[in-house]
Coordinates of C-alpha atoms and ligand atoms in Angstrom, one line a residue:
X1 CA 101.5 120.3 79.1
X2 CA 103.4 123.1 77.3
X3 CA 105.4 122.4 74.2
X4 CA 108.7 123.4 75.8
X5 CA 108.2 120.9 78.6
X6 CA 107.2 118.1 76.2
X7 CA 110.4 118.7 74.3
X8 CA 112.8 119.1 77.1
X9 CA 114.5 116.2 78.8
X10 CA 114.3 117.8 82.2
X11 CA 114.3 115.0 84.7
X12 CA 111.3 114.1 86.9
X13 CA 111.7 113.9 90.7
X14 CA 109.2 111.4 92.2
X15 CA 108.4 111.4 95.9
X16 CA 107.8 108.0 97.6
X17 CA 104.0 108.5 97.2
X18 CA 104.2 109.2 93.5
X19 CA 105.5 105.9 92.1
X20 CA 102.9 104.8 89.6
X21 CA 102.7 105.2 85.8
X22 CA 100.3 108.1 86.1
X23 CA 103.3 110.1 87.4
X24 CA 106.1 108.9 85.2
X25 CA 104.4 107.5 82.1
X26 CA 102.5 109.2 79.3
X27 CA 103.9 112.6 78.5
X28 CA 106.8 111.9 80.9
X29 CA 107.8 108.5 79.7
X30 CA 111.0 109.8 78.1
X31 CA 112.3 111.6 81.1
X32 CA 115.0 110.5 83.4
X33 CA 113.6 109.9 86.9
X34 CA 115.2 110.9 90.2
X35 CA 114.3 109.1 93.4
X36 CA 115.6 110.1 96.8
X37 CA 115.9 108.3 100.1
X38 CA 116.3 111.1 102.5
X39 CA 117.4 110.2 106.0
X40 CA 115.7 113.3 107.5
X41 CA 112.3 112.1 106.1
X42 CA 112.7 108.7 107.8
X43 CA 113.6 110.3 111.1
X44 CA 110.9 113.0 111.1
X45 CA 108.6 111.0 113.4
X46 CA 108.8 107.8 115.3
X47 CA 107.2 105.8 112.5
X48 CA 105.9 102.3 112.6
X49 CA 108.7 99.9 111.6
X50 CA 106.5 98.4 108.9
X51 CA 105.6 101.8 107.5
X52 CA 109.3 102.6 107.0
X53 CA 109.8 99.2 105.3
X54 CA 106.9 99.8 102.9
X55 CA 108.2 103.3 101.9
X56 CA 111.8 102.1 101.3
X57 CA 110.6 99.0 99.6
X58 CA 108.3 101.0 97.3
X59 CA 111.1 103.5 96.4
X60 CA 113.7 100.7 95.7
X61 CA 111.2 98.6 93.7
X62 CA 110.3 101.8 91.8
X63 CA 114.0 102.3 90.9
X64 CA 114.4 98.7 89.9
X65 CA 111.3 98.7 87.7
X66 CA 112.4 101.9 86.0
X67 CA 115.9 100.5 85.3
X68 CA 118.3 102.8 83.6
X69 CA 115.8 105.7 83.6
X70 CA 116.1 106.0 87.4
X71 CA 118.7 107.4 89.7
X72 CA 118.2 106.6 93.3
X73 CA 120.2 108.9 95.7
X74 CA 120.6 108.2 99.4
X75 CA 121.3 111.5 101.3
X76 CA 120.8 113.2 104.5
X77 CA 118.1 115.6 103.1
X78 CA 116.2 116.1 99.8
X79 CA 118.1 119.4 99.2
X80 CA 121.4 117.7 99.6
X81 CA 120.4 115.0 97.1
X82 CA 119.1 117.5 94.6
X83 CA 122.4 119.5 94.8
X84 CA 124.3 116.3 94.3
X85 CA 122.2 115.4 91.3
X86 CA 123.1 118.7 89.8
X87 CA 120.2 119.2 87.4
X88 CA 117.0 121.1 88.0
X89 CA 114.0 118.7 88.1
X90 CA 110.3 118.7 87.5
X91 CA 108.1 117.5 90.4
X92 CA 104.4 116.9 90.8
X93 CA 102.5 118.8 93.6
X94 CA 103.3 116.9 96.7
X95 CA 100.7 115.6 99.2
X96 CA 101.2 117.9 102.2
X97 CA 101.2 121.6 103.0
X98 CA 104.7 121.4 104.4
X99 CA 106.0 119.6 101.3
X100 CA 104.2 122.0 99.0
X101 CA 105.9 125.0 100.7
X102 CA 109.2 123.1 100.5
X103 CA 109.1 122.4 96.8
X104 CA 108.2 126.1 96.2
X105 CA 111.3 127.0 98.2
X106 CA 113.3 124.6 95.9
X107 CA 111.9 126.4 92.9
X108 CA 113.2 129.7 94.2
X109 CA 116.6 128.0 94.9
X110 CA 116.7 126.9 91.3
X111 CA 116.8 123.2 92.2
X112 CA 113.2 122.5 90.9
X113 CA 112.3 123.8 87.5
X114 CA 108.6 123.5 87.7
X115 CA 105.8 122.1 90.0
X116 CA 103.3 120.1 87.9
X117 CA 99.6 119.4 88.9
X118 CA 99.3 116.0 90.6
X119 CA 97.6 113.2 88.7
X120 CA 97.2 111.2 92.0
X121 CA 93.5 111.6 92.3
X122 CA 90.5 111.3 90.0
X123 CA 89.5 114.9 90.5
X124 CA 92.0 117.6 90.1
X125 CA 92.4 120.3 92.8
X126 CA 91.3 122.9 90.3
X127 CA 88.1 121.0 89.4
X128 CA 87.3 120.8 93.1
X129 CA 87.7 124.5 93.5
X130 CA 85.2 125.0 90.8
X131 CA 82.8 122.6 92.4
X132 CA 83.3 124.3 95.8
X133 CA 82.1 127.5 94.2
X134 CA 78.4 127.7 93.5
X135 CA 77.1 129.1 90.2
X136 CA 76.8 132.6 91.7
X137 CA 80.5 132.6 92.4
X138 CA 80.1 132.2 96.2
X139 CA 81.7 129.4 98.1
X140 CA 79.4 126.6 99.3
X141 CA 78.5 127.4 102.9
X142 CA 78.8 123.8 103.8
X143 CA 80.1 120.7 102.1
X144 CA 78.3 117.4 102.2
X145 CA 80.2 114.2 101.2
X146 CA 77.0 112.9 99.6
X147 CA 76.7 115.9 97.2
X148 CA 80.4 115.5 96.3
X149 CA 80.1 111.8 95.8
X150 CA 77.1 112.1 93.5
X151 CA 78.9 114.7 91.4
X152 CA 82.0 112.3 91.2
X153 CA 79.8 109.4 90.0
X154 CA 78.2 111.7 87.3
X155 CA 81.5 113.2 86.3
X156 CA 83.4 110.0 85.9
X157 CA 80.3 107.9 84.8
X158 CA 80.7 105.3 87.5
X159 CA 77.8 103.0 88.2
X160 CA 75.5 105.2 86.1
X161 CA 72.6 104.5 83.8
X162 CA 72.6 107.7 81.7
X163 CA 71.9 110.5 84.2
X164 CA 70.6 108.1 86.9
X165 CA 72.5 105.9 89.3
X166 CA 72.4 102.2 88.4
X167 CA 69.6 100.6 90.4
X168 CA 67.9 104.0 91.0
X169 CA 69.6 104.8 94.3
X170 CA 72.8 106.6 95.0
X171 CA 73.3 105.1 98.4
X172 CA 72.9 101.4 99.3
X173 CA 74.2 101.7 102.9
X174 CA 70.9 100.2 104.2
X175 CA 71.9 96.9 102.6
X176 CA 75.4 97.1 103.9
X177 CA 76.9 97.3 107.4
X178 CA 75.5 94.2 108.9
X179 CA 76.7 92.7 112.2
X180 CA 79.1 89.8 111.8
X181 CA 77.5 86.4 110.9
X182 CA 76.4 84.6 114.0
X183 CA 78.4 81.7 115.4
X184 CA 81.3 82.3 112.9
X185 CA 84.9 83.1 114.0
X186 CA 85.9 84.5 110.6
X187 CA 84.1 85.6 107.4
X188 CA 85.6 82.5 105.8
X189 CA 86.4 84.1 102.5
X190 CA 89.7 83.8 100.5
X191 CA 92.6 85.6 102.2
X192 CA 93.8 89.0 100.9
X193 CA 96.6 89.2 98.4
X194 CA 100.0 88.8 100.1
X195 CA 103.1 90.0 98.2
X196 CA 106.2 87.7 98.0
X197 CA 109.1 89.4 99.6
X198 CA 112.3 89.5 97.5
X199 CA 115.9 90.5 97.9
X200 CA 115.0 94.2 97.9
X201 CA 112.8 93.6 101.0
X202 CA 115.6 91.6 102.6
X203 CA 118.0 94.5 102.0
X204 CA 115.5 97.1 103.3
X205 CA 115.1 94.9 106.5
X206 CA 118.9 94.7 107.0
X207 CA 119.3 98.5 106.4
X208 CA 116.5 99.4 108.8
X209 CA 118.0 97.1 111.4
X210 CA 121.3 99.0 111.1
X211 CA 120.0 102.5 110.9
X212 CA 119.2 103.0 114.6
X213 CA 115.8 104.7 113.9
X214 CA 113.4 105.1 116.7
X215 CA 110.3 103.2 115.6
X216 CA 107.0 101.9 117.0
X217 CA 105.4 98.5 116.4
X218 CA 107.0 95.2 115.5
X219 CA 108.6 94.2 112.3
X220 CA 106.7 91.6 110.3
X221 CA 106.3 90.2 106.8
X222 CA 105.3 92.8 104.2
X223 CA 101.5 92.6 103.8
X224 CA 100.8 95.4 101.4
X225 CA 101.4 96.0 97.7
X226 CA 104.2 98.5 96.8
X227 CA 104.5 98.3 93.1
X228 CA 102.0 98.8 90.3
X229 CA 102.2 95.1 89.4
X230 CA 101.6 94.0 93.0
X231 CA 98.8 96.6 93.3
X232 CA 97.1 95.2 90.2
X233 CA 97.3 91.7 91.6
X234 CA 96.0 92.8 95.0
X235 CA 93.1 94.6 93.3
X236 CA 92.3 91.6 91.2
X237 CA 92.3 89.3 94.2
X238 CA 90.1 91.6 96.2
X239 CA 87.5 92.2 93.4
X240 CA 87.4 88.5 92.4
X241 CA 87.1 87.0 95.9
X242 CA 86.4 89.6 98.6
X243 CA 84.4 92.4 97.1
X244 CA 81.1 90.5 97.1
X245 CA 81.3 90.4 101.0
X246 CA 82.7 93.9 101.4
X247 CA 79.7 96.1 101.8
X248 CA 77.7 93.6 103.9
X249 CA 80.4 93.3 106.6
X250 CA 82.1 96.7 106.2
X251 CA 81.4 97.7 109.8
X252 CA 81.7 94.3 111.4
X253 CA 84.6 93.1 113.7
X254 CA 85.7 89.5 114.4
X255 CA 88.6 88.9 116.7
X256 CA 90.0 86.0 114.6
X257 CA 89.6 87.8 111.3
X258 CA 91.9 90.9 111.2
X259 CA 91.2 91.9 107.6
X260 CA 87.5 90.9 107.3
X261 CA 86.5 91.7 103.7
X262 CA 88.5 94.9 103.5
X263 CA 90.6 95.6 100.4
X264 CA 94.0 96.5 102.0
X265 CA 94.4 98.9 99.1
X266 CA 95.0 102.1 101.1
X267 CA 98.8 101.5 101.1
X268 CA 99.2 101.1 97.3
X269 CA 96.6 103.9 96.7
X270 CA 98.5 106.3 99.0
X271 CA 101.9 105.3 97.5
X272 CA 100.5 106.3 94.1
X273 CA 101.0 102.8 92.6
X274 CA 97.3 102.2 92.2
X275 CA 95.1 104.8 90.6
X276 CA 91.7 105.3 92.3
X277 CA 89.8 105.2 89.0
X278 CA 91.4 101.8 88.2
X279 CA 90.1 100.5 91.5
X280 CA 86.5 101.8 91.0
X281 CA 86.4 100.6 87.4
X282 CA 87.4 97.1 88.5
X283 CA 84.5 97.1 91.0
X284 CA 82.1 98.3 88.4
X285 CA 83.2 95.6 86.0
X286 CA 82.6 93.0 88.6
X287 CA 79.1 94.3 89.3
X288 CA 78.2 94.5 85.5
X289 CA 79.6 90.9 85.0
X290 CA 77.3 89.7 87.8
X291 CA 80.2 88.8 90.0
X292 CA 79.4 91.3 92.9
X293 CA 76.2 92.7 94.2
X294 CA 75.4 96.3 93.5
X295 CA 75.5 97.2 97.2
X296 CA 79.0 95.9 97.5
X297 CA 80.3 97.6 94.4
X298 CA 78.6 100.9 95.4
X299 CA 79.9 100.6 99.0
X300 CA 83.5 100.3 97.6
X301 CA 83.1 103.0 95.0
X302 CA 81.7 105.3 97.8
X303 CA 84.9 104.7 99.9
X304 CA 87.3 105.5 97.1
X305 CA 85.6 108.0 94.7
X306 CA 83.6 109.5 97.6
X307 CA 85.3 109.5 101.0
X308 CA 89.0 109.3 99.9
X309 CA 88.7 112.0 97.3
X310 CA 86.7 114.2 99.6
X311 CA 89.2 113.9 102.4
X312 CA 92.0 114.8 100.0
X313 CA 90.3 117.9 98.6
X314 CA 89.2 119.1 102.1
X315 CA 92.8 118.8 103.3
X316 CA 93.7 121.6 100.9
X317 CA 90.4 123.4 101.2
X318 CA 90.6 123.7 105.0
X319 CA 94.3 124.6 105.1
X320 CA 97.1 123.9 107.6
X321 CA 95.3 125.7 110.5
X322 CA 92.6 123.0 110.5
X323 CA 94.9 120.7 112.4
X324 CA 94.7 123.0 115.4
X325 CA 91.0 122.9 115.9
X326 CA 90.0 121.7 119.3
X327 CA 86.3 122.5 119.6
X328 CA 85.6 120.1 122.4
X329 CA 88.5 121.5 124.4
X330 CA 90.3 118.1 124.7
X331 CA 93.7 118.3 126.3
X332 CA 94.6 115.0 127.8
X333 CA 97.9 113.5 126.7
X334 CA 97.9 110.1 125.0
X335 CA 98.8 107.5 127.7
X336 CA 102.0 105.5 127.3
X337 CA 100.3 102.2 126.7
X338 CA 98.6 103.9 123.7
X339 CA 101.7 105.5 122.2
X340 CA 103.8 102.4 122.8
X341 CA 101.1 100.2 121.2
X342 CA 101.2 98.1 124.4
X343 CA 98.0 96.0 123.6
X344 CA 98.9 93.6 126.4
X345 CA 98.3 96.3 129.0
X346 CA 94.7 96.6 127.9
X347 CA 91.8 94.4 129.2
X348 CA 89.0 95.9 127.0
X349 CA 89.0 93.3 124.3
X350 CA 87.8 95.5 121.5
X351 CA 90.5 98.1 122.3
X352 CA 93.2 95.4 122.8
X353 CA 92.4 93.8 119.5
X354 CA 92.6 97.1 117.6
X355 CA 95.8 98.2 119.3
X356 CA 97.4 94.8 118.7
X357 CA 96.5 95.2 115.0
X358 CA 98.4 98.5 114.9
X359 CA 101.3 97.0 116.8
X360 CA 101.6 93.9 114.6
X361 CA 100.7 95.3 111.2
X362 CA 100.4 99.1 111.4
X363 CA 96.8 98.6 110.3
X364 CA 93.3 98.3 111.7
X365 CA 90.2 98.4 109.7
X366 CA 87.9 101.5 109.4
X367 CA 85.4 100.7 112.1
X368 CA 88.2 99.9 114.5
X369 CA 89.8 103.2 113.7
X370 CA 86.6 105.2 114.1
X371 CA 84.4 103.3 116.6
X372 CA 87.1 101.8 118.8
X373 CA 90.4 103.8 118.8
X374 CA 88.8 107.1 117.7
X375 CA 85.8 106.7 120.0
X376 CA 88.0 105.8 123.0
X377 CA 90.1 108.9 122.4
X378 CA 87.0 111.1 122.0
X379 CA 85.5 109.8 125.2
X380 CA 88.8 110.2 127.1
X381 CA 89.5 113.7 125.8
X382 CA 92.8 113.0 124.2
X383 CA 94.3 116.0 122.5
X384 CA 93.2 115.9 118.8
X385 CA 96.5 117.1 117.3
X386 CA 98.5 114.6 119.3
X387 CA 96.1 111.9 118.2
X388 CA 96.4 112.9 114.6
X389 CA 100.2 112.7 114.9
X390 CA 99.8 109.3 116.4
X391 CA 97.7 108.0 113.6
X392 CA 100.1 109.5 111.0
X393 CA 103.1 107.7 112.5
X394 CA 101.6 104.4 113.7
X395 CA 99.7 103.4 110.6
X396 CA 101.2 102.0 107.5
X397 CA 98.8 104.1 105.4
X398 CA 99.2 107.3 107.4
X399 CA 100.1 110.3 105.3
X400 CA 99.8 113.9 106.2
X401 CA 96.9 114.7 103.9
X402 CA 94.7 111.9 105.2
X403 CA 94.9 112.7 108.9
X404 CA 93.3 116.1 109.6
X405 CA 89.8 115.4 108.2
X406 CA 89.7 111.8 109.4
X407 CA 91.0 112.4 112.8
X408 CA 90.4 116.0 113.7
X409 CA 87.1 116.1 111.8
X410 CA 85.4 112.7 111.5
X411 CA 86.7 111.0 114.5
X412 CA 87.2 113.7 117.2
X413 CA 84.6 116.3 116.1
X414 CA 87.3 118.9 116.9
X415 CA 86.3 121.0 113.9
X416 CA 82.9 121.6 115.4
X417 CA 81.1 119.7 112.6
X418 CA 82.7 120.7 109.3
X419 CA 83.2 117.1 108.3
X420 CA 80.7 115.1 110.3
X421 CA 77.4 116.3 111.6
X422 CA 77.8 114.6 115.0
X423 CA 80.5 113.1 117.1
X424 CA 81.1 109.4 116.4
X425 CA 81.0 107.5 119.6
X426 CA 79.0 104.8 121.2
X427 CA 78.5 102.6 124.3
X428 CA 79.3 98.9 124.5
X429 CA 75.9 97.9 123.1
X430 CA 76.9 99.0 119.5
X431 CA 80.3 97.3 119.8
X432 CA 78.6 94.2 121.2
X433 CA 76.2 94.1 118.2
X434 CA 79.0 94.7 115.6
X435 CA 81.7 92.3 117.0
X436 CA 82.4 89.1 118.9
X437 CA 84.7 90.9 121.3
X438 CA 82.4 91.3 124.4
X439 CA 82.1 87.6 125.0
X440 CA 85.8 87.4 125.6
X441 CA 86.1 90.6 127.7
X442 CA 86.4 91.0 131.4
X443 CA 84.0 94.0 131.2
X444 CA 80.2 93.7 130.6
X445 CA 78.8 95.9 127.8
X446 CA 75.5 96.3 129.7
X447 CA 77.2 97.6 132.9
X448 CA 78.0 101.2 133.4
X449 CA 78.8 101.0 137.1
X450 CA 81.1 98.7 139.1
X451 CA 84.3 96.8 138.6
X452 CA 83.1 95.2 135.4
X453 CA 81.5 98.4 133.9
X454 CA 82.4 98.6 130.2
X455 CA 84.7 101.5 129.6
X456 CA 82.8 102.3 126.4
X457 CA 79.4 102.2 128.0
X458 CA 80.4 104.3 131.0
X459 CA 82.7 106.4 128.9
X460 CA 79.8 107.2 126.6
X461 CA 77.7 108.6 129.4
X462 CA 80.6 110.5 130.9
X463 CA 81.3 112.0 127.4
X464 CA 77.6 112.9 127.0
X465 CA 77.6 114.5 130.4
X466 CA 80.8 116.5 129.7
X467 CA 79.4 117.9 126.4
X468 CA 75.7 117.9 127.3
X469 CA 75.1 121.5 126.1
X470 CA 76.7 120.9 122.7
X471 CA 75.0 117.6 122.2
X472 CA 71.5 118.9 123.3
X473 CA 71.8 121.6 120.6
X474 CA 72.3 119.1 117.8
X475 CA 69.2 117.4 116.4
X476 CA 71.2 114.2 115.8
X477 CA 72.5 113.9 119.4
X478 CA 69.8 115.6 121.5
X479 CA 68.2 112.2 122.4
X480 CA 71.4 111.0 124.0
X481 CA 71.2 113.9 126.5
X482 CA 67.5 113.1 127.3
X483 CA 68.4 109.5 127.9
X484 CA 71.4 110.5 130.1
X485 CA 69.1 112.7 132.2
X486 CA 67.0 109.7 133.0
X487 CA 70.0 107.7 134.5
X488 CA 69.6 107.5 138.3
X489 CA 73.2 106.7 138.8
X490 CA 74.7 109.3 136.4
X491 CA 76.7 111.1 139.1
X492 CA 78.3 107.9 140.2
X493 CA 79.1 106.9 136.6
X494 CA 80.7 110.3 135.9
X495 CA 82.7 110.1 139.1
X496 CA 83.9 106.5 138.4
X497 CA 85.1 107.5 134.9
X498 CA 86.9 110.5 136.2
X499 CA 89.1 108.1 138.2
X500 CA 89.4 105.3 135.7
X501 CA 93.1 104.5 135.1
X502 CA 93.0 101.2 133.3
X503 CA 91.0 100.0 130.4
Ligands
LIG1 C1 90.5 107.9 112.7 C2 90.7 107.4 111.3 C3 92.0 107.4 110.8 C4 92.2 107.0 109.5 N1 93.5 107.0 109.0 C5 93.8 106.7 107.7 C6 95.1 106.8 107.2 O1 96.0 107.1 107.9 N2 95.3 106.5 105.9 C7 94.2 106.1 105.1 O2 94.4 105.9 103.9 N3 93.0 106.0 105.5 C8 92.7 106.3 106.8 N4 91.4 106.2 107.3 C9 90.4 105.8 106.4 C10 90.1 104.3 106.4 O3 89.9 103.8 107.7 C11 91.3 103.5 105.7 O4 91.5 104.0 104.5 C12 91.0 102.0 105.6 O5 90.7 101.4 106.8 C13 92.2 101.3 104.9 O6 91.9 99.9 104.8 P1 91.5 99.3 103.4 O7 92.4 99.7 102.4 O8 91.3 97.8 103.6 O9 90.1 100.0 103.2 P2 88.7 99.5 102.6 O10 87.7 99.3 103.8 O11 88.9 98.3 101.8 O12 88.2 100.8 101.8 C14 88.6 101.0 100.5 C15 89.4 102.2 100.4 O13 88.6 103.4 100.6 C16 89.4 104.5 101.0 N5 88.8 105.1 102.1 C17 87.7 104.8 102.8 N6 87.4 105.7 103.7 C18 88.4 106.6 103.7 C19 88.6 107.8 104.4 N7 87.7 108.2 105.4 N8 89.7 108.5 104.1 C20 90.5 108.1 103.1 N9 90.4 107.0 102.4 C21 89.3 106.3 102.7 C22 90.8 103.9 101.3 O14 91.7 104.3 100.3 C23 90.6 102.4 101.3 O15 91.7 101.7 100.8 C24 91.2 106.6 108.6 C25 89.9 106.6 109.2 C26 89.7 107.0 110.5 C27 88.3 107.1 111.0
LIG2 S1 82.6 94.8 127.0 FE1 83.0 96.9 126.4 S2 85.3 97.0 126.5 FE2 84.7 94.8 126.5 S3 84.8 94.3 124.3 FE3 82.7 94.9 124.8 S4 82.6 97.0 124.3 FE4 84.7 96.5 124.4

């Protein structure tokens, strides 16, 4: 922070995902704050109705909390609002390539005085650049999340005993990721934090009703924290009551338990009202106080300090062209039932449940995103860029930076293995082990041929057949090709899946 900036009273413009004290407190606590509700941003995509509600609610609660410091302008576009405001503003680096180019245009137009580094993540973009370059000055040929994560743990001193990880191991995944408990319909743990809606939410709902925006999904009660105070309460509730179960059932699915032991913190984190280090410190405190097992705390820290930060940094590192990767040459359009979130048109119980979650809440948990929705899209060859756009608009926590590496990379392997070393997909056996869905499904996870052939089981073999050369060349997937070659009915399965219309 330069002396001139410290002294000046230049106002600070906050985007809707920059609403926490890390953006407007500290060195900036004396500045007037500008918030903008730009109609063009709300209309940019056909967003989930509940996503629009969360963003408007967050902005308006932000303005209310900042009181006289804040000016909230409603305008057609950001530029129009800045002109109307009439004073050049400071802004933190925004969270997408498009927005970054835009704020730099605003600097040239004299509407923005300066673009400041973002405090949104634990690691700065500059520090990542240094990490990405090895000591000899060359760029790392390949990134591994595990290397990044260990460096993050060391750098921020999280779950460390001196130079060593607490408990002697960096990764406790082997103790996590169990199937759901047998014979139970839910995990039977305290419910996640649920905010109380107030008059601001009521007004947002009335405004959205009257704006004539094209949306997807259904309206519903606000389920996610949008202010720093709500985020603090949500974090506390999670750490006190749900974290102990988190790691163990991280990958499990139960039809009657939509949230399982997940934290539901991606929305406040992505809105910038919860700082990632506050979340990991809370988990570490719970472990050190004996209130959560190490495996659970480590699993949670890995998600936030590892995966989330890694995906953010790779978004910038890979650049905007990354979104156009299509290594598996997948060109099928997303079907209407998918884009319309028409879960009732789907028979496959695992898929129906995940899609219904998106329709009803704009949210599904990680394993539903990766191993149900993502895996289905991969098997059926949906166009990766279209899929990424779909995730960005249909999920309440979908923001531009989080999509490419998660969707193009991790879930669709469209980047040829930059993010994940193998495509993530499976047959019905895995889904049957990790969920209670198959018992209620009209398909049979063991069947690959016939009217009750499971679309995931048959789809897995059809996918393996389509990409046999690529999969055979990868040590981690070569066995799938050998197994496929032993299937006597492979041709019939491939033919059946080529004609499958309904799921
Ligand atoms: C295909 C696909 C699409 C996804 N789309 C999004 C998205 O639009 N927005 C989003 O925030 N996350 C996305 N994720 C990551 C992850 O699924 C969600 O962050 C998580 O399900 C949100 O629920 P939660 O807060 O209860 O998470 P928890 O299971 O409680 O995990 C804790 C936190 O870890 C972070 N996290 C874990 N994994 C990731 C990851 N791979 N990328 C980023 N953050 C991560 C999130 O902030 C999350 O809140 C996606 C993953 C996949 C495979
Ligand atoms: S049988 Fe197949 S489609 Fe049905 S729930 Fe199980 S995995 Fe999903």
